Amino acid sequence: MKAFTYERAKDPVAAARAATRPGAKFLAGGTNLLDLMKIEVETPTHLIDVQDLGLDRIEKTSEGRLRIGAFVTNTALAADERVRRDYGVLSRAIVAGASGQLRNKATTAGNLLQRTRCPYFYDTNMACNKRKPGTGCSAIGGYSRQLAVVGSSNDCIATNPSDMNVAMRVLDAVVETVTPQGQMRAIPIADFHRLPGNTPHVETALQPGELITAVTLPRPIGGTHVYEKVRDRASYAFALVSVAAVVQKDGSGRVAVGGVAHKPWRVEAAEAAMPQGAKAVTATLLADARPTRDNAYKVPLVERTLAAVISQARTA
């Protein structure tokens, strides 16, 4: 791990201003950042500890929404009675991720910013446009079993590893931030994560120094909430494919998929086919899929997982 300086932020705007310093990074739970620093994939020269800013509460708003502080832990969020009752897909997705120990420390904002688990991103001896722009993508033409089948580019085929993000996407969450100038922003989750294009190192819509302060969920949408995760082993494994869905009594609903793209993958136009079944939904959802030889199995796996989710919802 390379040497760095450290400070504890006193308020969100001060933290955002400090983060405009070259080489600065926010430190919250640290469950992803510190691991990457140890292998020198991340090499910040200055860490800004934001854990003491009081952004760790879950509160109902006057409009009936639920506002989740940026530093609410995954454990606290999944266990909250309101989340379990009204946003069950989110609670289920969080519990499907990582381990109990990590969920006790990992934060909501940190999960939104979780970096890919592409093996070439983690190997500093391999070319990776995400880690070092302009060097190439070793995953293209390499081992790609776990990587993206849709939304990828000629510069990157990495996937977003977060379970929580998939549920946030199906719920139409909104990410709240503060800029170094003290301005507040509200970014729809659909616009928060970016596709790789020719700048895969630019992963979100955040501006330099911008700090996530909260995530707001809309008013409860009812329906049956299901999260299904397919992985190589029963625990402590990232999704090969995951499906987050909210299904209404008439068969209509929403669906987002994880493990297949650089961001949680949702195509609202595909949801019109929900009453017709998984095959019809998948045809539109993955219409632009470009799988590799190694990960072509993901396309039928999405359809089968979605079919299981719809069946589960209809019999709930």
PDB file of C-alpha atoms in Angstrom:
ATOM      1  CA  MET A   1       0.000   0.000   0.000  1.00  0.00           C
ATOM      2  CA  LYS A   2       1.357   3.406  -0.957  1.00  0.00           C
ATOM      3  CA  ALA A   3       1.626   6.190   1.611  1.00  0.00           C
ATOM      4  CA  PHE A   4      -1.255   8.653   1.974  1.00  0.00           C
ATOM      5  CA  THR A   5      -2.405  11.519   4.164  1.00  0.00           C
ATOM      6  CA  TYR A   6      -5.654  11.460   6.129  1.00  0.00           C
ATOM      7  CA  GLU A   7      -8.289  13.821   7.494  1.00  0.00           C
ATOM      8  CA  ARG A   8     -11.700  13.529   9.153  1.00  0.00           C
ATOM      9  CA  ALA A   9     -14.343  15.683   7.486  1.00  0.00           C
ATOM     10  CA  LYS A  10     -16.466  17.979   9.650  1.00  0.00           C
ATOM     11  CA  ASP A  11     -19.412  18.528   7.308  1.00  0.00           C
ATOM     12  CA  PRO A  12     -20.505  17.374   3.824  1.00  0.00           C
ATOM     13  CA  VAL A  13     -19.528  20.536   1.946  1.00  0.00           C
ATOM     14  CA  ALA A  14     -16.093  20.627   3.572  1.00  0.00           C
ATOM     15  CA  ALA A  15     -15.640  16.980   2.641  1.00  0.00           C
ATOM     16  CA  ALA A  16     -16.592  17.676  -0.971  1.00  0.00           C
ATOM     17  CA  ARG A  17     -14.198  20.612  -1.164  1.00  0.00           C
ATOM     18  CA  ALA A  18     -11.372  18.529   0.272  1.00  0.00           C
ATOM     19  CA  ALA A  19     -12.046  15.847  -2.336  1.00  0.00           C
ATOM     20  CA  THR A  20     -11.165  18.223  -5.189  1.00  0.00           C
ATOM     21  CA  ARG A  21      -7.548  17.851  -4.114  1.00  0.00           C
ATOM     22  CA  PRO A  22      -5.655  15.720  -6.690  1.00  0.00           C
ATOM     23  CA  GLY A  23      -5.453  12.110  -5.588  1.00  0.00           C
ATOM     24  CA  ALA A  24      -8.136  12.466  -2.882  1.00  0.00           C
ATOM     25  CA  LYS A  25     -10.708   9.768  -2.111  1.00  0.00           C
ATOM     26  CA  PHE A  26     -13.587   9.496   0.348  1.00  0.00           C
ATOM     27  CA  LEU A  27     -13.306   6.788   3.003  1.00  0.00           C
ATOM     28  CA  ALA A  28     -16.479   5.379   4.576  1.00  0.00           C
ATOM     29  CA  GLY A  29     -16.743   1.667   5.372  1.00  0.00           C
ATOM     30  CA  GLY A  30     -13.668   0.986   3.262  1.00  0.00           C
ATOM     31  CA  THR A  31     -14.697  -2.591   2.402  1.00  0.00           C
ATOM     32  CA  ASN A  32     -13.831  -2.090  -1.281  1.00  0.00           C
ATOM     33  CA  LEU A  33     -11.398   0.829  -1.283  1.00  0.00           C
ATOM     34  CA  LEU A  34      -8.967  -0.556   1.290  1.00  0.00           C
ATOM     35  CA  ASP A  35      -8.758  -3.904  -0.484  1.00  0.00           C
ATOM     36  CA  LEU A  36      -7.931  -2.130  -3.742  1.00  0.00           C
ATOM     37  CA  MET A  37      -5.330   0.042  -2.012  1.00  0.00           C
ATOM     38  CA  LYS A  38      -3.565  -3.038  -0.647  1.00  0.00           C
ATOM     39  CA  ILE A  39      -2.939  -4.348  -4.165  1.00  0.00           C
ATOM     40  CA  GLU A  40      -2.304  -0.834  -5.550  1.00  0.00           C
ATOM     41  CA  VAL A  41      -5.229  -0.832  -7.960  1.00  0.00           C
ATOM     42  CA  GLU A  42      -6.335   2.272  -6.066  1.00  0.00           C
ATOM     43  CA  THR A  43      -3.508   4.598  -5.031  1.00  0.00           C
ATOM     44  CA  PRO A  44      -5.050   7.695  -3.397  1.00  0.00           C
ATOM     45  CA  THR A  45      -2.641  10.192  -1.916  1.00  0.00           C
ATOM     46  CA  HIS A  46      -5.208  11.618   0.507  1.00  0.00           C
ATOM     47  CA  LEU A  47      -8.153   9.993   2.311  1.00  0.00           C
ATOM     48  CA  ILE A  48     -11.113  11.986   3.623  1.00  0.00           C
ATOM     49  CA  ASP A  49     -12.929  10.079   6.350  1.00  0.00           C
ATOM     50  CA  VAL A  50     -16.646  10.871   6.059  1.00  0.00           C
ATOM     51  CA  GLN A  51     -18.020   8.480   8.663  1.00  0.00           C
ATOM     52  CA  ASP A  52     -18.740  11.194  11.246  1.00  0.00           C
ATOM     53  CA  LEU A  53     -21.054  13.378   9.132  1.00  0.00           C
ATOM     54  CA  GLY A  54     -24.290  12.066  10.632  1.00  0.00           C
ATOM     55  CA  LEU A  55     -25.523  10.609   7.342  1.00  0.00           C
ATOM     56  CA  ASP A  56     -26.506   7.325   8.925  1.00  0.00           C
ATOM     57  CA  ARG A  57     -30.269   7.595   9.434  1.00  0.00           C
ATOM     58  CA  ILE A  58     -33.284   6.163   7.608  1.00  0.00           C
ATOM     59  CA  GLU A  59     -36.174   8.623   7.624  1.00  0.00           C
ATOM     60  CA  LYS A  60     -39.614   8.860   6.052  1.00  0.00           C
ATOM     61  CA  THR A  61     -40.161  12.084   4.135  1.00  0.00           C
ATOM     62  CA  SER A  62     -43.297  14.219   4.190  1.00  0.00           C
ATOM     63  CA  GLU A  63     -44.129  12.935   0.678  1.00  0.00           C
ATOM     64  CA  GLY A  64     -44.151   9.320   1.865  1.00  0.00           C
ATOM     65  CA  ARG A  65     -40.743   8.460   0.450  1.00  0.00           C
ATOM     66  CA  LEU A  66     -37.930   6.796   2.394  1.00  0.00           C
ATOM     67  CA  ARG A  67     -34.631   8.657   2.665  1.00  0.00           C
ATOM     68  CA  ILE A  68     -31.571   6.523   3.390  1.00  0.00           C
ATOM     69  CA  GLY A  69     -28.447   8.271   4.640  1.00  0.00           C
ATOM     70  CA  ALA A  70     -25.323   7.623   2.606  1.00  0.00           C
ATOM     71  CA  PHE A  71     -23.559   5.879   5.473  1.00  0.00           C
ATOM     72  CA  VAL A  72     -26.355   3.622   6.643  1.00  0.00           C
ATOM     73  CA  THR A  73     -24.765   0.178   6.788  1.00  0.00           C
ATOM     74  CA  ASN A  74     -26.025  -2.627   4.605  1.00  0.00           C
ATOM     75  CA  THR A  75     -27.004  -4.572   7.723  1.00  0.00           C
ATOM     76  CA  ALA A  76     -29.075  -1.712   9.127  1.00  0.00           C
ATOM     77  CA  LEU A  77     -30.746  -1.043   5.782  1.00  0.00           C
ATOM     78  CA  ALA A  78     -31.711  -4.669   5.127  1.00  0.00           C
ATOM     79  CA  ALA A  79     -33.060  -5.058   8.681  1.00  0.00           C
ATOM     80  CA  ASP A  80     -35.118  -1.854   8.777  1.00  0.00           C
ATOM     81  CA  GLU A  81     -38.801  -2.719   9.282  1.00  0.00           C
ATOM     82  CA  ARG A  82     -39.979  -0.205   6.660  1.00  0.00           C
ATOM     83  CA  VAL A  83     -37.551  -1.544   4.057  1.00  0.00           C
ATOM     84  CA  ARG A  84     -38.531  -5.141   4.732  1.00  0.00           C
ATOM     85  CA  ARG A  85     -42.248  -4.295   4.543  1.00  0.00           C
ATOM     86  CA  ASP A  86     -42.395  -1.839   1.638  1.00  0.00           C
ATOM     87  CA  TYR A  87     -39.191  -2.443  -0.338  1.00  0.00           C
ATOM     88  CA  GLY A  88     -38.619  -6.146   0.147  1.00  0.00           C
ATOM     89  CA  VAL A  89     -36.624  -6.529  -3.063  1.00  0.00           C
ATOM     90  CA  LEU A  90     -33.972  -4.218  -1.602  1.00  0.00           C
ATOM     91  CA  SER A  91     -33.715  -6.084   1.683  1.00  0.00           C
ATOM     92  CA  ARG A  92     -33.429  -9.411  -0.149  1.00  0.00           C
ATOM     93  CA  ALA A  93     -30.784  -8.110  -2.536  1.00  0.00           C
ATOM     94  CA  ILE A  94     -28.591  -6.769   0.251  1.00  0.00           C
ATOM     95  CA  VAL A  95     -28.753 -10.000   2.253  1.00  0.00           C
ATOM     96  CA  ALA A  96     -27.750 -11.908  -0.901  1.00  0.00           C
ATOM     97  CA  GLY A  97     -24.492  -9.970  -1.073  1.00  0.00           C
ATOM     98  CA  ALA A  98     -21.111 -10.345   0.625  1.00  0.00           C
ATOM     99  CA  SER A  99     -21.063 -11.708   4.187  1.00  0.00           C
ATOM    100  CA  GLY A 100     -22.536 -10.657   7.517  1.00  0.00           C
ATOM    101  CA  GLN A 101     -19.240  -9.134   8.616  1.00  0.00           C
ATOM    102  CA  LEU A 102     -18.910  -7.042   5.468  1.00  0.00           C
ATOM    103  CA  ARG A 103     -22.546  -5.926   5.555  1.00  0.00           C
ATOM    104  CA  ASN A 104     -21.976  -4.664   9.100  1.00  0.00           C
ATOM    105  CA  LYS A 105     -19.387  -2.219   7.757  1.00  0.00           C
ATOM    106  CA  ALA A 106     -20.314  -1.562   4.115  1.00  0.00           C
ATOM    107  CA  THR A 107     -22.383   1.566   3.460  1.00  0.00           C
ATOM    108  CA  THR A 108     -25.155   2.531   1.085  1.00  0.00           C
ATOM    109  CA  ALA A 109     -23.016   5.082  -0.773  1.00  0.00           C
ATOM    110  CA  GLY A 110     -20.063   2.721  -0.883  1.00  0.00           C
ATOM    111  CA  ASN A 111     -22.220   0.023  -2.434  1.00  0.00           C
ATOM    112  CA  LEU A 112     -23.387   2.444  -5.113  1.00  0.00           C
ATOM    113  CA  LEU A 113     -19.728   3.104  -5.930  1.00  0.00           C
ATOM    114  CA  GLN A 114     -18.528  -0.493  -5.660  1.00  0.00           C
ATOM    115  CA  ARG A 115     -15.992  -1.244  -8.362  1.00  0.00           C
ATOM    116  CA  THR A 116     -15.987  -4.171 -10.762  1.00  0.00           C
ATOM    117  CA  ARG A 117     -14.652  -7.597  -9.847  1.00  0.00           C
ATOM    118  CA  CYS A 118     -13.286  -8.220 -13.353  1.00  0.00           C
ATOM    119  CA  PRO A 119     -10.103 -10.282 -12.782  1.00  0.00           C
ATOM    120  CA  TYR A 120      -8.142  -8.143 -15.234  1.00  0.00           C
ATOM    121  CA  PHE A 121      -9.029  -4.990 -13.315  1.00  0.00           C
ATOM    122  CA  TYR A 122      -7.535  -6.567 -10.191  1.00  0.00           C
ATOM    123  CA  ASP A 123      -4.351  -7.768 -11.918  1.00  0.00           C
ATOM    124  CA  THR A 124      -1.984  -4.832 -12.295  1.00  0.00           C
ATOM    125  CA  ASN A 125       0.137  -6.836 -14.738  1.00  0.00           C
ATOM    126  CA  MET A 126      -2.710  -6.885 -17.266  1.00  0.00           C
ATOM    127  CA  ALA A 127      -3.999  -4.130 -19.531  1.00  0.00           C
ATOM    128  CA  CYS A 128      -7.210  -2.534 -18.262  1.00  0.00           C
ATOM    129  CA  ASN A 129      -8.810   0.636 -19.595  1.00  0.00           C
ATOM    130  CA  LYS A 130     -10.786   0.991 -16.384  1.00  0.00           C
ATOM    131  CA  ARG A 131      -7.700   0.912 -14.177  1.00  0.00           C
ATOM    132  CA  LYS A 132      -5.369   2.714 -16.603  1.00  0.00           C
ATOM    133  CA  PRO A 133      -7.163   4.446 -19.488  1.00  0.00           C
ATOM    134  CA  GLY A 134      -5.794   3.782 -22.943  1.00  0.00           C
ATOM    135  CA  THR A 135      -3.944   0.568 -22.159  1.00  0.00           C
ATOM    136  CA  GLY A 136      -6.507  -1.819 -23.643  1.00  0.00           C
ATOM    137  CA  CYS A 137      -8.895  -4.458 -22.298  1.00  0.00           C
ATOM    138  CA  SER A 138      -7.361  -7.855 -21.565  1.00  0.00           C
ATOM    139  CA  ALA A 139     -10.815  -9.307 -20.901  1.00  0.00           C
ATOM    140  CA  ILE A 140     -11.718  -8.956 -24.589  1.00  0.00           C
ATOM    141  CA  GLY A 141     -10.323 -12.114 -26.055  1.00  0.00           C
ATOM    142  CA  GLY A 142      -9.432 -13.338 -22.583  1.00  0.00           C
ATOM    143  CA  TYR A 143     -11.362 -15.190 -19.889  1.00  0.00           C
ATOM    144  CA  SER A 144     -14.802 -13.596 -19.802  1.00  0.00           C
ATOM    145  CA  ARG A 145     -17.158 -16.115 -18.188  1.00  0.00           C
ATOM    146  CA  GLN A 146     -18.312 -13.657 -15.498  1.00  0.00           C
ATOM    147  CA  LEU A 147     -18.324 -10.513 -17.621  1.00  0.00           C
ATOM    148  CA  ALA A 148     -20.846  -8.399 -19.533  1.00  0.00           C
ATOM    149  CA  VAL A 149     -23.105  -9.580 -22.342  1.00  0.00           C
ATOM    150  CA  VAL A 150     -24.915  -6.295 -22.974  1.00  0.00           C
ATOM    151  CA  GLY A 151     -24.094  -2.590 -22.844  1.00  0.00           C
ATOM    152  CA  SER A 152     -20.377  -3.302 -23.263  1.00  0.00           C
ATOM    153  CA  SER A 153     -17.959  -1.617 -25.664  1.00  0.00           C
ATOM    154  CA  ASN A 154     -14.717  -2.290 -27.509  1.00  0.00           C
ATOM    155  CA  ASP A 155     -12.917  -0.784 -24.509  1.00  0.00           C
ATOM    156  CA  CYS A 156     -14.514  -2.670 -21.604  1.00  0.00           C
ATOM    157  CA  ILE A 157     -16.730  -5.686 -20.853  1.00  0.00           C
ATOM    158  CA  ALA A 158     -16.696  -5.413 -17.049  1.00  0.00           C
ATOM    159  CA  THR A 159     -19.837  -5.769 -14.927  1.00  0.00           C
ATOM    160  CA  ASN A 160     -21.225  -3.883 -11.957  1.00  0.00           C
ATOM    161  CA  PRO A 161     -20.917  -6.317  -9.015  1.00  0.00           C
ATOM    162  CA  SER A 162     -23.478  -4.845  -6.601  1.00  0.00           C
ATOM    163  CA  ASP A 163     -26.679  -6.648  -5.605  1.00  0.00           C
ATOM    164  CA  MET A 164     -28.061  -3.537  -3.909  1.00  0.00           C
ATOM    165  CA  ASN A 165     -27.727  -1.477  -7.086  1.00  0.00           C
ATOM    166  CA  VAL A 166     -29.980  -3.845  -9.041  1.00  0.00           C
ATOM    167  CA  ALA A 167     -32.759  -3.474  -6.473  1.00  0.00           C
ATOM    168  CA  MET A 168     -32.282   0.310  -6.337  1.00  0.00           C
ATOM    169  CA  ARG A 169     -32.683   0.403 -10.112  1.00  0.00           C
ATOM    170  CA  VAL A 170     -35.930  -1.560 -10.123  1.00  0.00           C
ATOM    171  CA  LEU A 171     -37.288   0.751  -7.402  1.00  0.00           C
ATOM    172  CA  ASP A 172     -36.346   3.965  -9.288  1.00  0.00           C
ATOM    173  CA  ALA A 173     -34.266   5.306  -6.414  1.00  0.00           C
ATOM    174  CA  VAL A 174     -32.772   8.809  -6.530  1.00  0.00           C
ATOM    175  CA  VAL A 175     -29.207   9.565  -5.429  1.00  0.00           C
ATOM    176  CA  GLU A 176     -28.777  12.825  -3.515  1.00  0.00           C
ATOM    177  CA  THR A 177     -25.424  14.609  -3.515  1.00  0.00           C
ATOM    178  CA  VAL A 178     -23.651  17.801  -2.536  1.00  0.00           C
ATOM    179  CA  THR A 179     -21.030  19.469  -4.722  1.00  0.00           C
ATOM    180  CA  PRO A 180     -17.875  21.290  -3.559  1.00  0.00           C
ATOM    181  CA  GLN A 181     -19.777  24.538  -4.204  1.00  0.00           C
ATOM    182  CA  GLY A 182     -22.480  23.475  -1.732  1.00  0.00           C
ATOM    183  CA  GLN A 183     -25.121  22.783  -4.366  1.00  0.00           C
ATOM    184  CA  MET A 184     -27.485  19.842  -3.909  1.00  0.00           C
ATOM    185  CA  ARG A 185     -28.212  17.461  -6.761  1.00  0.00           C
ATOM    186  CA  ALA A 186     -30.729  14.651  -7.251  1.00  0.00           C
ATOM    187  CA  ILE A 187     -29.628  12.005  -9.762  1.00  0.00           C
ATOM    188  CA  PRO A 188     -32.087   9.283 -10.846  1.00  0.00           C
ATOM    189  CA  ILE A 189     -30.504   5.873 -10.390  1.00  0.00           C
ATOM    190  CA  ALA A 190     -31.082   5.223 -14.106  1.00  0.00           C
ATOM    191  CA  ASP A 191     -28.623   8.034 -14.884  1.00  0.00           C
ATOM    192  CA  PHE A 192     -26.184   7.449 -12.033  1.00  0.00           C
ATOM    193  CA  HIS A 193     -24.127   4.549 -13.419  1.00  0.00           C
ATOM    194  CA  ARG A 194     -22.599   4.938 -16.868  1.00  0.00           C
ATOM    195  CA  LEU A 195     -22.000   2.469 -19.660  1.00  0.00           C
ATOM    196  CA  PRO A 196     -18.302   2.097 -20.558  1.00  0.00           C
ATOM    197  CA  GLY A 197     -18.215   3.557 -24.074  1.00  0.00           C
ATOM    198  CA  ASN A 198     -14.654   4.752 -24.648  1.00  0.00           C
ATOM    199  CA  THR A 199     -14.275   6.032 -21.067  1.00  0.00           C
ATOM    200  CA  PRO A 200     -14.804   2.961 -18.850  1.00  0.00           C
ATOM    201  CA  HIS A 201     -12.842   4.611 -16.025  1.00  0.00           C
ATOM    202  CA  VAL A 202     -15.699   7.147 -15.671  1.00  0.00           C
ATOM    203  CA  GLU A 203     -18.205   4.952 -13.874  1.00  0.00           C
ATOM    204  CA  THR A 204     -20.831   7.363 -12.529  1.00  0.00           C
ATOM    205  CA  ALA A 205     -22.411  10.757 -13.151  1.00  0.00           C
ATOM    206  CA  LEU A 206     -20.636  12.262 -10.123  1.00  0.00           C
ATOM    207  CA  GLN A 207     -18.566  15.382 -10.667  1.00  0.00           C
ATOM    208  CA  PRO A 208     -15.080  15.748  -9.129  1.00  0.00           C
ATOM    209  CA  GLY A 209     -15.433  16.041  -5.356  1.00  0.00           C
ATOM    210  CA  GLU A 210     -19.198  15.417  -5.340  1.00  0.00           C
ATOM    211  CA  LEU A 211     -20.327  13.554  -2.231  1.00  0.00           C
ATOM    212  CA  ILE A 212     -23.315  11.219  -1.984  1.00  0.00           C
ATOM    213  CA  THR A 213     -25.438  12.244   1.009  1.00  0.00           C
ATOM    214  CA  ALA A 214     -28.497  10.003   0.690  1.00  0.00           C
ATOM    215  CA  VAL A 215     -30.585   7.727  -1.488  1.00  0.00           C
ATOM    216  CA  THR A 216     -34.335   8.304  -1.633  1.00  0.00           C
ATOM    217  CA  LEU A 217     -36.809   5.563  -2.444  1.00  0.00           C
ATOM    218  CA  PRO A 218     -40.190   6.483  -3.957  1.00  0.00           C
ATOM    219  CA  ARG A 219     -43.485   5.870  -2.232  1.00  0.00           C
ATOM    220  CA  PRO A 220     -44.141   2.114  -1.832  1.00  0.00           C
ATOM    221  CA  ILE A 221     -45.296   0.564  -5.112  1.00  0.00           C
ATOM    222  CA  GLY A 222     -46.850  -2.602  -3.694  1.00  0.00           C
ATOM    223  CA  GLY A 223     -46.703  -5.913  -5.538  1.00  0.00           C
ATOM    224  CA  THR A 224     -44.611  -8.975  -4.800  1.00  0.00           C
ATOM    225  CA  HIS A 225     -40.907  -8.256  -4.402  1.00  0.00           C
ATOM    226  CA  VAL A 226     -38.437 -10.931  -5.477  1.00  0.00           C
ATOM    227  CA  TYR A 227     -34.652 -11.044  -5.778  1.00  0.00           C
ATOM    228  CA  GLU A 228     -33.026 -14.127  -7.264  1.00  0.00           C
ATOM    229  CA  LYS A 229     -29.252 -14.518  -7.521  1.00  0.00           C
ATOM    230  CA  VAL A 230     -27.457 -17.228  -9.487  1.00  0.00           C
ATOM    231  CA  ARG A 231     -23.836 -17.721  -8.458  1.00  0.00           C
ATOM    232  CA  ASP A 232     -21.096 -20.327  -8.375  1.00  0.00           C
ATOM    233  CA  ARG A 233     -21.477 -21.019  -4.670  1.00  0.00           C
ATOM    234  CA  ALA A 234     -24.164 -20.426  -2.074  1.00  0.00           C
ATOM    235  CA  SER A 235     -22.519 -17.516  -0.268  1.00  0.00           C
ATOM    236  CA  TYR A 236     -19.827 -14.871  -0.582  1.00  0.00           C
ATOM    237  CA  ALA A 237     -19.939 -14.945  -4.380  1.00  0.00           C
ATOM    238  CA  PHE A 238     -20.859 -12.338  -6.966  1.00  0.00           C
ATOM    239  CA  ALA A 239     -23.782 -12.863  -9.316  1.00  0.00           C
ATOM    240  CA  LEU A 240     -23.403 -14.611 -12.621  1.00  0.00           C
ATOM    241  CA  VAL A 241     -26.949 -13.376 -13.183  1.00  0.00           C
ATOM    242  CA  SER A 242     -29.378 -11.768 -10.746  1.00  0.00           C
ATOM    243  CA  VAL A 243     -32.962 -10.630 -11.225  1.00  0.00           C
ATOM    244  CA  ALA A 244     -34.796  -8.019  -9.142  1.00  0.00           C
ATOM    245  CA  ALA A 245     -38.508  -7.820  -9.830  1.00  0.00           C
ATOM    246  CA  VAL A 246     -41.696  -6.271  -8.497  1.00  0.00           C
ATOM    247  CA  VAL A 247     -44.732  -8.092  -9.859  1.00  0.00           C
ATOM    248  CA  GLN A 248     -48.305  -6.839  -9.507  1.00  0.00           C
ATOM    249  CA  LYS A 249     -51.419  -9.019  -9.229  1.00  0.00           C
ATOM    250  CA  ASP A 250     -52.349  -8.430 -12.877  1.00  0.00           C
ATOM    251  CA  GLY A 251     -48.973  -9.780 -14.012  1.00  0.00           C
ATOM    252  CA  SER A 252     -47.471  -6.403 -14.852  1.00  0.00           C
ATOM    253  CA  GLY A 253     -44.292  -5.354 -13.163  1.00  0.00           C
ATOM    254  CA  ARG A 254     -40.727  -4.142 -13.221  1.00  0.00           C
ATOM    255  CA  VAL A 255     -37.500  -6.052 -13.698  1.00  0.00           C
ATOM    256  CA  ALA A 256     -33.796  -5.245 -13.497  1.00  0.00           C
ATOM    257  CA  VAL A 257     -30.906  -7.625 -14.063  1.00  0.00           C
ATOM    258  CA  GLY A 258     -27.452  -7.800 -12.507  1.00  0.00           C
ATOM    259  CA  GLY A 259     -24.283  -9.585 -13.578  1.00  0.00           C
ATOM    260  CA  VAL A 260     -24.781  -8.800 -17.260  1.00  0.00           C
ATOM    261  CA  ALA A 261     -23.690  -5.195 -17.783  1.00  0.00           C
ATOM    262  CA  HIS A 262     -21.536  -2.303 -16.622  1.00  0.00           C
ATOM    263  CA  LYS A 263     -24.571  -0.988 -14.739  1.00  0.00           C
ATOM    264  CA  PRO A 264     -27.774  -2.517 -13.343  1.00  0.00           C
ATOM    265  CA  TRP A 265     -29.623  -3.444 -16.532  1.00  0.00           C
ATOM    266  CA  ARG A 266     -33.228  -2.357 -16.940  1.00  0.00           C
ATOM    267  CA  VAL A 267     -35.128  -1.730 -20.174  1.00  0.00           C
ATOM    268  CA  GLU A 268     -38.538  -0.335 -19.327  1.00  0.00           C
ATOM    269  CA  ALA A 269     -39.894  -1.191 -22.785  1.00  0.00           C
ATOM    270  CA  ALA A 270     -39.350  -4.881 -22.014  1.00  0.00           C
ATOM    271  CA  GLU A 271     -41.618  -4.687 -18.970  1.00  0.00           C
ATOM    272  CA  ALA A 272     -44.726  -4.338 -21.117  1.00  0.00           C
ATOM    273  CA  ALA A 273     -44.259  -8.033 -21.936  1.00  0.00           C
ATOM    274  CA  MET A 274     -44.264  -9.159 -18.298  1.00  0.00           C
ATOM    275  CA  PRO A 275     -47.751 -10.754 -18.503  1.00  0.00           C
ATOM    276  CA  GLN A 276     -46.531 -12.754 -21.532  1.00  0.00           C
ATOM    277  CA  GLY A 277     -43.701 -14.361 -19.605  1.00  0.00           C
ATOM    278  CA  ALA A 278     -39.928 -14.445 -19.319  1.00  0.00           C
ATOM    279  CA  LYS A 279     -39.147 -15.275 -22.947  1.00  0.00           C
ATOM    280  CA  ALA A 280     -40.968 -12.213 -24.249  1.00  0.00           C
ATOM    281  CA  VAL A 281     -39.338  -9.949 -21.661  1.00  0.00           C
ATOM    282  CA  THR A 282     -35.841 -11.278 -22.313  1.00  0.00           C
ATOM    283  CA  ALA A 283     -36.175 -10.818 -26.077  1.00  0.00           C
ATOM    284  CA  THR A 284     -36.370  -7.043 -25.584  1.00  0.00           C
ATOM    285  CA  LEU A 285     -34.283  -6.831 -22.418  1.00  0.00           C
ATOM    286  CA  LEU A 286     -31.248  -8.426 -24.084  1.00  0.00           C
ATOM    287  CA  ALA A 287     -31.995  -7.492 -27.684  1.00  0.00           C
ATOM    288  CA  ASP A 288     -28.575  -5.840 -28.046  1.00  0.00           C
ATOM    289  CA  ALA A 289     -26.598  -8.570 -26.273  1.00  0.00           C
ATOM    290  CA  ARG A 290     -23.087  -9.263 -27.557  1.00  0.00           C
ATOM    291  CA  PRO A 291     -21.938 -12.254 -25.511  1.00  0.00           C
ATOM    292  CA  THR A 292     -18.531 -13.862 -25.802  1.00  0.00           C
ATOM    293  CA  ARG A 293     -17.973 -17.575 -26.240  1.00  0.00           C
ATOM    294  CA  ASP A 294     -17.329 -17.855 -22.487  1.00  0.00           C
ATOM    295  CA  ASN A 295     -20.448 -16.039 -21.264  1.00  0.00           C
ATOM    296  CA  ALA A 296     -23.079 -16.798 -23.912  1.00  0.00           C
ATOM    297  CA  TYR A 297     -24.770 -18.976 -21.283  1.00  0.00           C
ATOM    298  CA  LYS A 298     -25.913 -15.798 -19.514  1.00  0.00           C
ATOM    299  CA  VAL A 299     -28.578 -14.998 -22.112  1.00  0.00           C
ATOM    300  CA  PRO A 300     -30.654 -18.164 -21.544  1.00  0.00           C
ATOM    301  CA  LEU A 301     -29.798 -17.991 -17.835  1.00  0.00           C
ATOM    302  CA  VAL A 302     -31.460 -14.565 -17.595  1.00  0.00           C
ATOM    303  CA  GLU A 303     -34.601 -15.980 -19.200  1.00  0.00           C
ATOM    304  CA  ARG A 304     -34.697 -19.006 -16.883  1.00  0.00           C
ATOM    305  CA  THR A 305     -34.023 -16.944 -13.771  1.00  0.00           C
ATOM    306  CA  LEU A 306     -36.699 -14.437 -14.722  1.00  0.00           C
ATOM    307  CA  ALA A 307     -39.138 -17.288 -15.356  1.00  0.00           C
ATOM    308  CA  ALA A 308     -38.458 -18.608 -11.852  1.00  0.00           C
ATOM    309  CA  VAL A 309     -38.947 -15.120 -10.402  1.00  0.00           C
ATOM    310  CA  ILE A 310     -42.279 -14.611 -12.194  1.00  0.00           C
ATOM    311  CA  SER A 311     -43.472 -18.029 -11.093  1.00  0.00           C
ATOM    312  CA  GLN A 312     -42.457 -17.314  -7.510  1.00  0.00           C
ATOM    313  CA  ALA A 313     -44.250 -13.951  -7.561  1.00  0.00           C
ATOM    314  CA  ARG A 314     -47.461 -15.415  -8.970  1.00  0.00           C
ATOM    315  CA  THR A 315     -47.648 -18.095  -6.281  1.00  0.00           C
ATOM    316  CA  ALA A 316     -46.696 -15.809  -3.387  1.00  0.00           C
TER     317      ALA A 316
END
